[in-house]
Amino acid sequence: MTLQVGDAHPALSAPAVAGITRLSAADTVRARLELAIELGLMKGGERLPAEPDIAEALDVSVATVRRALQSMADEGLLVRRRGRAGGTFVARSGVRVTPGTDHASAAFRADAAEVRRLIDLRALAEDALSAAAAHAATDEELDALTAIVAEAAATTDWAGFRSADQRFHESVAAASGLDWAVHTYCDVLHGLYRYFIPYPIDYLHQSNREHAQLVEALRRRDSRAAAEIARNHVLSLHQTMYVGLPQPGNGSD
């Protein structure tokens, strides 16, 4: 099976994700950026990627991104500058947004149990798919994975990395040859991507080094190593996604 990585897969629509599904597209952009700023993942003075790149990474329109960024600038969370050295910048890191259950970021925090469920489902699926890919992947598919790893290593911001990361994991799934499982896996993958927030590029590049290790295991046709690398790569999200990081205001910051 050849998976067209540009194809859309339906996001998980179970009642458990009602917290974020009730948000507008602009509010989901705000929530993701606000969480990253609160948690110190985006630092004061950091320049945001270009609006089209953010839109592609977060699967929304450029107009939606523009509305979200402007509303955050109006509240002092971001600074927008014109000119050749202009752009949109984080005003300061560690800013805590106005508390309240109606705030956009509260919906993301409220879905912590669903995020953890999706992580576990994805870990199970990637374990099996990676083991199968170690036997079924063609040399052409392995070369394509190597190229995606190189592309991700060259990215300079979270938006560019996010796009390469999705193509990598979809391509590993496709290389498994388990046609019946790929779309189910992609439902889980895309369900989890809905909770993606910006991370420092150094951390993302470290994650990409694990991608490289997985490709090496696939080339060796080592199904046990491939499964273990893939499983641990995903299970680490319990600690590294926003649900596993120390939360501001709970005594751990």
PDB file of C-alpha atoms in Angstrom, residues 1 8 11 23 30 38-39 57 75-76 99-100 121-122 129 135 143 168-169 172-173:
ATOM      1  CA  MET A   1       0.000   0.000   0.000  1.00  0.00           C
ATOM      2  CA  ALA A   8      -6.631  13.782   5.189  1.00  0.00           C
ATOM      3  CA  ALA A  11      -9.787  13.109  13.506  1.00  0.00           C
ATOM      4  CA  LEU A  23     -13.307  25.550  20.622  1.00  0.00           C
ATOM      5  CA  ARG A  30      -4.439  30.590  20.907  1.00  0.00           C
ATOM      6  CA  GLU A  38       3.009  29.481  30.094  1.00  0.00           C
ATOM      7  CA  LEU A  39       5.218  26.400  30.277  1.00  0.00           C
ATOM      8  CA  ALA A  57       1.499  22.911  11.090  1.00  0.00           C
ATOM      9  CA  GLU A  75      -3.589  41.133  25.218  1.00  0.00           C
ATOM     10  CA  GLY A  76       0.159  41.692  25.393  1.00  0.00           C
ATOM     11  CA  PRO A  99      -7.348  31.935  34.857  1.00  0.00           C
ATOM     12  CA  GLY A 100     -10.811  30.557  34.360  1.00  0.00           C
ATOM     13  CA  LEU A 121      -3.117   3.633  21.836  1.00  0.00           C
ATOM     14  CA  ARG A 122      -0.483   5.115  19.572  1.00  0.00           C
ATOM     15  CA  LEU A 129       3.489  -1.389  12.737  1.00  0.00           C
ATOM     16  CA  HIS A 135      10.023  -7.164   7.411  1.00  0.00           C
ATOM     17  CA  ASP A 143      15.277   5.696   1.523  1.00  0.00           C
ATOM     18  CA  PHE A 168       7.612  10.256   8.935  1.00  0.00           C
ATOM     19  CA  HIS A 169       5.155   8.404  11.136  1.00  0.00           C
ATOM     20  CA  VAL A 172       6.452   4.060   8.684  1.00  0.00           C
ATOM     21  CA  ALA A 173       2.847   2.910   9.025  1.00  0.00           C
TER      22      ALA A 173
END
